[in-house]
mmCIF file of C-alpha atoms in Angstrom:
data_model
loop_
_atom_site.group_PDB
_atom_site.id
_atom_site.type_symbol
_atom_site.label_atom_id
_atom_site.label_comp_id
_atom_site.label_asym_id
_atom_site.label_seq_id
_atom_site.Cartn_x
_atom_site.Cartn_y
_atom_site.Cartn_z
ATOM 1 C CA UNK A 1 91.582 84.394 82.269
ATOM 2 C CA UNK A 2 93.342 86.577 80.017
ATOM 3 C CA UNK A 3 96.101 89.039 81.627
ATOM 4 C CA UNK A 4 97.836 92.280 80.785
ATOM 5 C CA UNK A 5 100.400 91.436 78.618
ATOM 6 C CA UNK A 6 103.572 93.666 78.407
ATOM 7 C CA UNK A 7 106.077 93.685 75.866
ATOM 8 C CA UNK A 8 109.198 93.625 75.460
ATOM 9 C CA UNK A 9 109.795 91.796 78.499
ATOM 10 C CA UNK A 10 113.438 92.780 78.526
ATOM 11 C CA UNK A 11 115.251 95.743 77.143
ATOM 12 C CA UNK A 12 118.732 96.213 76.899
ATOM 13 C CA UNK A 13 119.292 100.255 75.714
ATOM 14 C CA UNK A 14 122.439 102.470 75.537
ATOM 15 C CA UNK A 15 122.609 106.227 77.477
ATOM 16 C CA UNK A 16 120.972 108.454 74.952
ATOM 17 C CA UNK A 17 118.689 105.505 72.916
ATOM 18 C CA UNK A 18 115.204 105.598 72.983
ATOM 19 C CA UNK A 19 112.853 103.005 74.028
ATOM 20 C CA UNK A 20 109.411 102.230 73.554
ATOM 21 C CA UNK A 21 107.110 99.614 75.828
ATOM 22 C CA UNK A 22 104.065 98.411 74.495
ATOM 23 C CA UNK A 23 101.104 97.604 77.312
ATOM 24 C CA UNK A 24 98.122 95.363 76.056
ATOM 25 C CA UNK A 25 95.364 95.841 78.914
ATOM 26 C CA UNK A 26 93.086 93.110 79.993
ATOM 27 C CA UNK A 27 89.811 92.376 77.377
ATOM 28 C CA UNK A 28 87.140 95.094 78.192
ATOM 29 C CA UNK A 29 89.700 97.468 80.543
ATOM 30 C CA UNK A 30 89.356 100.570 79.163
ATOM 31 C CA UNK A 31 91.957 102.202 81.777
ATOM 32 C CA UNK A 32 95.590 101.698 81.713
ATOM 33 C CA UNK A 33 98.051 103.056 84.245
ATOM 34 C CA UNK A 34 102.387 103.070 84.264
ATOM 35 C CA UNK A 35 104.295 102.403 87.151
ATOM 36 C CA UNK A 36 108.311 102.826 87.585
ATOM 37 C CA UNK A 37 110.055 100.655 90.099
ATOM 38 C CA UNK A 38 113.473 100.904 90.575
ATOM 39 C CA UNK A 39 115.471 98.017 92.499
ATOM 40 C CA UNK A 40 114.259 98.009 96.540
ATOM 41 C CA UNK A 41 111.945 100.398 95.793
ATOM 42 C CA UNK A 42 107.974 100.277 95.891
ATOM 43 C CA UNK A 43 106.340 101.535 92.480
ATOM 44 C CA UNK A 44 105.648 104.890 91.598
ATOM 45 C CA UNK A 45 102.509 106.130 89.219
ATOM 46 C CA UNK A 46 104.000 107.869 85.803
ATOM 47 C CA UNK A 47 101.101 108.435 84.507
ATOM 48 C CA UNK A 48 97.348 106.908 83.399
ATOM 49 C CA UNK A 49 94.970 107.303 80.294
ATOM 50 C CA UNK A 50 91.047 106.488 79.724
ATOM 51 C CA UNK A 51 89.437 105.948 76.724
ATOM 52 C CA UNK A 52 92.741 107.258 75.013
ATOM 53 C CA UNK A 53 92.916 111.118 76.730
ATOM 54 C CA UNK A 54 95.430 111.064 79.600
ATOM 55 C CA UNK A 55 93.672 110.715 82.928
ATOM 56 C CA UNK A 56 95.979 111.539 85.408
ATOM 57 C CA UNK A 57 99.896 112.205 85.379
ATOM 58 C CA UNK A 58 102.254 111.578 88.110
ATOM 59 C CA UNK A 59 106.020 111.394 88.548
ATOM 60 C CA UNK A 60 106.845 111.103 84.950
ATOM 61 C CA UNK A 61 110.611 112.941 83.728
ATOM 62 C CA UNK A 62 109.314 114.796 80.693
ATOM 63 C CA UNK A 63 111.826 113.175 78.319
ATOM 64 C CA UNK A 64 107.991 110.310 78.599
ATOM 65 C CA UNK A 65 105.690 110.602 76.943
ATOM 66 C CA UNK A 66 102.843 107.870 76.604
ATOM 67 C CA UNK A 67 99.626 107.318 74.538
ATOM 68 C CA UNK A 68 96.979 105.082 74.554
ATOM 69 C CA UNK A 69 95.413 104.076 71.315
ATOM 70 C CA UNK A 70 91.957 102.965 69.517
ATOM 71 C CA UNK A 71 91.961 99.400 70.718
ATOM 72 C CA UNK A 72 93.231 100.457 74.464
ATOM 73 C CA UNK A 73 96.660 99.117 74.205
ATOM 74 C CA UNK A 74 99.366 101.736 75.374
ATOM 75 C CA UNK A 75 102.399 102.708 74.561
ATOM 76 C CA UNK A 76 105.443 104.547 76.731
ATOM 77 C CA UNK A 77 108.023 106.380 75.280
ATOM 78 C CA UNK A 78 111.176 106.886 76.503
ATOM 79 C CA UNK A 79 114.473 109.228 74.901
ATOM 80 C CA UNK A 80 117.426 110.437 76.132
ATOM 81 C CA UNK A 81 118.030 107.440 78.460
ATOM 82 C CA UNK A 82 119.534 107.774 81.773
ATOM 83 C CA UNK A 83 120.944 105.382 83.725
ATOM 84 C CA UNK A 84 118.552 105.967 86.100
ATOM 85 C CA UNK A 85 116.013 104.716 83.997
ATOM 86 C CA UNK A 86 116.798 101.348 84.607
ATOM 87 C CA UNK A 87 113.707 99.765 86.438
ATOM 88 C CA UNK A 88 110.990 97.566 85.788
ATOM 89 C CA UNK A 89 108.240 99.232 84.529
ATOM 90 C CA UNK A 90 104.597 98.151 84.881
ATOM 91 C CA UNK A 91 101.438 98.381 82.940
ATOM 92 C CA UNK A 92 98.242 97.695 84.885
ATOM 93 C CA UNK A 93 94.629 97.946 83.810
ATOM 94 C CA UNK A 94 91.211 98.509 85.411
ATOM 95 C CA UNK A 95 87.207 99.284 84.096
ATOM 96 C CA UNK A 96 86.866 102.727 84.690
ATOM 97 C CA UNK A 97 84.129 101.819 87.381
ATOM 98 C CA UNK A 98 86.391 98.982 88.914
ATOM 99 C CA UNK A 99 88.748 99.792 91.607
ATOM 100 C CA UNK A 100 91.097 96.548 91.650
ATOM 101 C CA UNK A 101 93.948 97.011 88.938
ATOM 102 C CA UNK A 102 95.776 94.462 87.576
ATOM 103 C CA UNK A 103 99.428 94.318 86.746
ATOM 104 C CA UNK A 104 101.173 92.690 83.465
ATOM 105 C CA UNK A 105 104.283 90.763 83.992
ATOM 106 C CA UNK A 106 106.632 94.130 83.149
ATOM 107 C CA UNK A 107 109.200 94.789 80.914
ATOM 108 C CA UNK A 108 112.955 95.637 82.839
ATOM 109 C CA UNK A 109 114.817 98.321 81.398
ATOM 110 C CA UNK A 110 118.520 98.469 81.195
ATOM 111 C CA UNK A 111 120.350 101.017 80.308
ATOM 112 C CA UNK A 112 123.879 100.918 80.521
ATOM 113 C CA UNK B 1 106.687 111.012 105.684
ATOM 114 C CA UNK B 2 105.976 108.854 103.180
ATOM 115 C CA UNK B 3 101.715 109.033 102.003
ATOM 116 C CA UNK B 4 101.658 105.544 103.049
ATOM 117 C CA UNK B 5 103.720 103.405 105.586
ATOM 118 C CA UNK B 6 104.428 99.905 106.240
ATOM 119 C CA UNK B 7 106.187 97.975 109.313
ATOM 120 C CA UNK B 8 109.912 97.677 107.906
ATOM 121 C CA UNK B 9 110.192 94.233 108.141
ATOM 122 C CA UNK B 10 111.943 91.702 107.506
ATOM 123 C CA UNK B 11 109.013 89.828 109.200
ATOM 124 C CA UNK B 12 110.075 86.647 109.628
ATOM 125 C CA UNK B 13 107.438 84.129 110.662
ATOM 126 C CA UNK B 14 107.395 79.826 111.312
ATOM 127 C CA UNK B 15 105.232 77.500 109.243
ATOM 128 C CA UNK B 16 101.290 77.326 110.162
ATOM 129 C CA UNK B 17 101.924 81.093 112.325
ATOM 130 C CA UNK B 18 99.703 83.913 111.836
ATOM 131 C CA UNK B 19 101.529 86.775 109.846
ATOM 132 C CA UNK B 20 100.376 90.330 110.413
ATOM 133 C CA UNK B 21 101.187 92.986 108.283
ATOM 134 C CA UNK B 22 99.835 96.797 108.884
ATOM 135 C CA UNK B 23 99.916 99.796 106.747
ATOM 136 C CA UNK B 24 99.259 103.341 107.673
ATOM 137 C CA UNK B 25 97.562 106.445 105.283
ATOM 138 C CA UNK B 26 98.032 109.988 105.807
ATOM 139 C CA UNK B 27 95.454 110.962 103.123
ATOM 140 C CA UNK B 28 91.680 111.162 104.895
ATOM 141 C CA UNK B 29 89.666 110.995 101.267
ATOM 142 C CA UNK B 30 90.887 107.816 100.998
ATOM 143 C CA UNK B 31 88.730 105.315 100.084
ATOM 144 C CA UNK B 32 89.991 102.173 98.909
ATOM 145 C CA UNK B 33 92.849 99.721 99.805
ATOM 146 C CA UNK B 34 94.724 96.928 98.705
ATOM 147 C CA UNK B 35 97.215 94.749 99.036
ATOM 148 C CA UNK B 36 99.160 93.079 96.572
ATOM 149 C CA UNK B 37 101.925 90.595 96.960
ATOM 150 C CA UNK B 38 105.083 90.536 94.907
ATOM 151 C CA UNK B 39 107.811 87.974 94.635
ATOM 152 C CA UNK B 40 111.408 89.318 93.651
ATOM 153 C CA UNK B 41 111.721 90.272 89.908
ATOM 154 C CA UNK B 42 108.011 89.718 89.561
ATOM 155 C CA UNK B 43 105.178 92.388 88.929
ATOM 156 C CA UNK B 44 101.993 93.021 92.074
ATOM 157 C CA UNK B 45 99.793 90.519 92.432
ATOM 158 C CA UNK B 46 95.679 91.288 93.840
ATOM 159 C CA UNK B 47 95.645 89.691 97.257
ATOM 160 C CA UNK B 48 92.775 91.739 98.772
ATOM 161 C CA UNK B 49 90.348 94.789 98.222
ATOM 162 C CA UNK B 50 88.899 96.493 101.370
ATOM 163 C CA UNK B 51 86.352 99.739 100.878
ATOM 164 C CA UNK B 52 84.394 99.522 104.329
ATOM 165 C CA UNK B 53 85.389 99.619 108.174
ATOM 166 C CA UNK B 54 85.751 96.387 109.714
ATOM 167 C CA UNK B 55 87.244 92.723 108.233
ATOM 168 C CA UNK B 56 87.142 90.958 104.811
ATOM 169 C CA UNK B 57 88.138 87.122 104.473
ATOM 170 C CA UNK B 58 88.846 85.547 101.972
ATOM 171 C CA UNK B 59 90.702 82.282 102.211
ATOM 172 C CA UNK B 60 93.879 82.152 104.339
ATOM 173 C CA UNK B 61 93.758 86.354 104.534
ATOM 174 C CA UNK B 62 92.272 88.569 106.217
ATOM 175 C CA UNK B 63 92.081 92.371 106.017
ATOM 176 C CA UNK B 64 91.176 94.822 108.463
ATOM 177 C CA UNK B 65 90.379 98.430 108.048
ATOM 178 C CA UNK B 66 89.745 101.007 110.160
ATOM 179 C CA UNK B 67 89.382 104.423 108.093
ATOM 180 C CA UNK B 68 89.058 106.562 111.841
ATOM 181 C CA UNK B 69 93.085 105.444 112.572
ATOM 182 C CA UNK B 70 93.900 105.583 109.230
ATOM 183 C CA UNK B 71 94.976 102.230 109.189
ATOM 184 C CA UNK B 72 94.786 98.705 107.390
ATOM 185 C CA UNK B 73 95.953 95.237 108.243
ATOM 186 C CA UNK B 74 96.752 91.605 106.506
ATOM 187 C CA UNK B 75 96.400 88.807 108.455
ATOM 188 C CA UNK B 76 97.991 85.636 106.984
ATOM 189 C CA UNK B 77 96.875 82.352 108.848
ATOM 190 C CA UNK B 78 98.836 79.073 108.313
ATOM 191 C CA UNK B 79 101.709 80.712 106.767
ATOM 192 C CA UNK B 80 103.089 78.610 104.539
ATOM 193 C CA UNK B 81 106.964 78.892 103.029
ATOM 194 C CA UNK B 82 105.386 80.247 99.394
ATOM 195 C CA UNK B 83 103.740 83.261 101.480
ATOM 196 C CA UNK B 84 107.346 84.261 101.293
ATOM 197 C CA UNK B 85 107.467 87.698 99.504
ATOM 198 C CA UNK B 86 106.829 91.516 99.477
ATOM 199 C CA UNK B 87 103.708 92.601 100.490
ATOM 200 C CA UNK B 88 102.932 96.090 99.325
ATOM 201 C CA UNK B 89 100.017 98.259 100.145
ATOM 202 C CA UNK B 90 98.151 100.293 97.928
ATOM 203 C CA UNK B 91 95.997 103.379 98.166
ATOM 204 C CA UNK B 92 93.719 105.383 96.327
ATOM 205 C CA UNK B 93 91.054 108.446 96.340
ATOM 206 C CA UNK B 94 88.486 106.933 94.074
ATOM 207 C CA UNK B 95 87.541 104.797 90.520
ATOM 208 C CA UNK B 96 90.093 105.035 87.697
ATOM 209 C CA UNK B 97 92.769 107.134 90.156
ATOM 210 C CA UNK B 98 96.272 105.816 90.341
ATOM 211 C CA UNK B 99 97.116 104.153 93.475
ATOM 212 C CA UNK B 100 100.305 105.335 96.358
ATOM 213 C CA UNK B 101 101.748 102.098 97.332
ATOM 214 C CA UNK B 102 103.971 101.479 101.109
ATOM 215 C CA UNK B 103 107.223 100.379 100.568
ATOM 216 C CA UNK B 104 106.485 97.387 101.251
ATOM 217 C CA UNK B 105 106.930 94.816 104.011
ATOM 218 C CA UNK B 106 108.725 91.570 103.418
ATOM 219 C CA UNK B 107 107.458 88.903 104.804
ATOM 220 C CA UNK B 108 110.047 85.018 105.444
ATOM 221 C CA UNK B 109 107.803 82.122 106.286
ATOM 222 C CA UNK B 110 110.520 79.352 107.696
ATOM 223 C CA UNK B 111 110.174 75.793 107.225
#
């Protein structure tokens, strides 16, 4: 069965860069959600779109910003990095009248 | 306090022993929970969905739920050495909401 896919699977960014992650949600999802997890740490909602408005927003640093687009893939944008920006960062997808989401395989950011 | 809690762990377990693993919520409108296991470096994966009081089997796991306590449970029979993860549980209020995940309990089968 087809999966979330996430991409780039690893990014390597300076203090100050920019970065952009690129979520592809599973066939017929029409919800995607971002989560931050930083190392030992459990993963924490940034934020979630439907049918390309924003659905709900959680603990994301306004330097993010995120859209989803016509064919439901999403797309997180990240400037001014901070080194404590470096975390995995996963994409997961639902139906909006599902409850399970699904997680891709996450892209780790470094930023050094 | 934390919206949702987890045992600390390290739970360390023997081959073929029954792992439990509990999870508390603090939020009442809660009304579904999962759980989701995640080896190191590697993203959540679906182990169970629970919605209604009482248990829900499906293979080797079990889940519990009891929304009155506030409270839901993994049992893991026959633990075998590749049970060997994190095992996070996940909350939320309704369809297409984000979830509040525990920090996570993690779980050492030994050989």
């Amino acid at each position: 069965a087809a999966g979330v896919i996430q991409s780039p699977r690893h990014l390597i960014k300076e203090k100050r860069e920019t970065a952009t992650l690129k979520c592809y949600p599973i066939p017929r999802h029409d919800t995607v959600y971002w989560y931050q997890q930083g190392p030992g740490q459990d993963p924490q909602f940034l934020i979630s779109f439907y049918e390309k408005m924003q659905s709900d927003k959680g603990s994301i640093p306004d330097r993010f910003s995120a859209q989803q687009f016509s064919d439901y893939h999403s797309e997180l944008n990240m400037s001014s990095l901070e080194l404590g920006d470096s975390a995995l960062y996963f994409c997961a997808s639902s139906t909006r009248q599902g409850r399970e989401q699904y997680f891709g395989p996450g892209t780790r950011l470094t930023v050094t | 306090q934390k919206e949702v809690e987890q045992n600390s762990g390290p739970l360390s377990v023997p081959e073929g022993a029954i792992a439990s693993l509990n999870c508390t919520y603090s939020d009442r409108g809660s009304q579904s929970f999962f759980w989701y296991r995640q080896y190191s470096g590697k993203s959540p994966e679906l182990i169970m969905s629970i919605y209604s009081n009482g248990d829900k089997e499906d293979g080797r796991f079990t889940a519990q739920l009891n929304k009155a306590s506030q409270y839901v449970s993994l049992l893991i029979r026959d633990s075998q050495p590749s049970d060997s993860a994190t095992y996070l549980c996940a909350v939320n209020r309704d369809y297409g909401q984000n979830f509040v995940f525990g920090p996570g309990t993690r779980l050492s089968v030994l050989p």
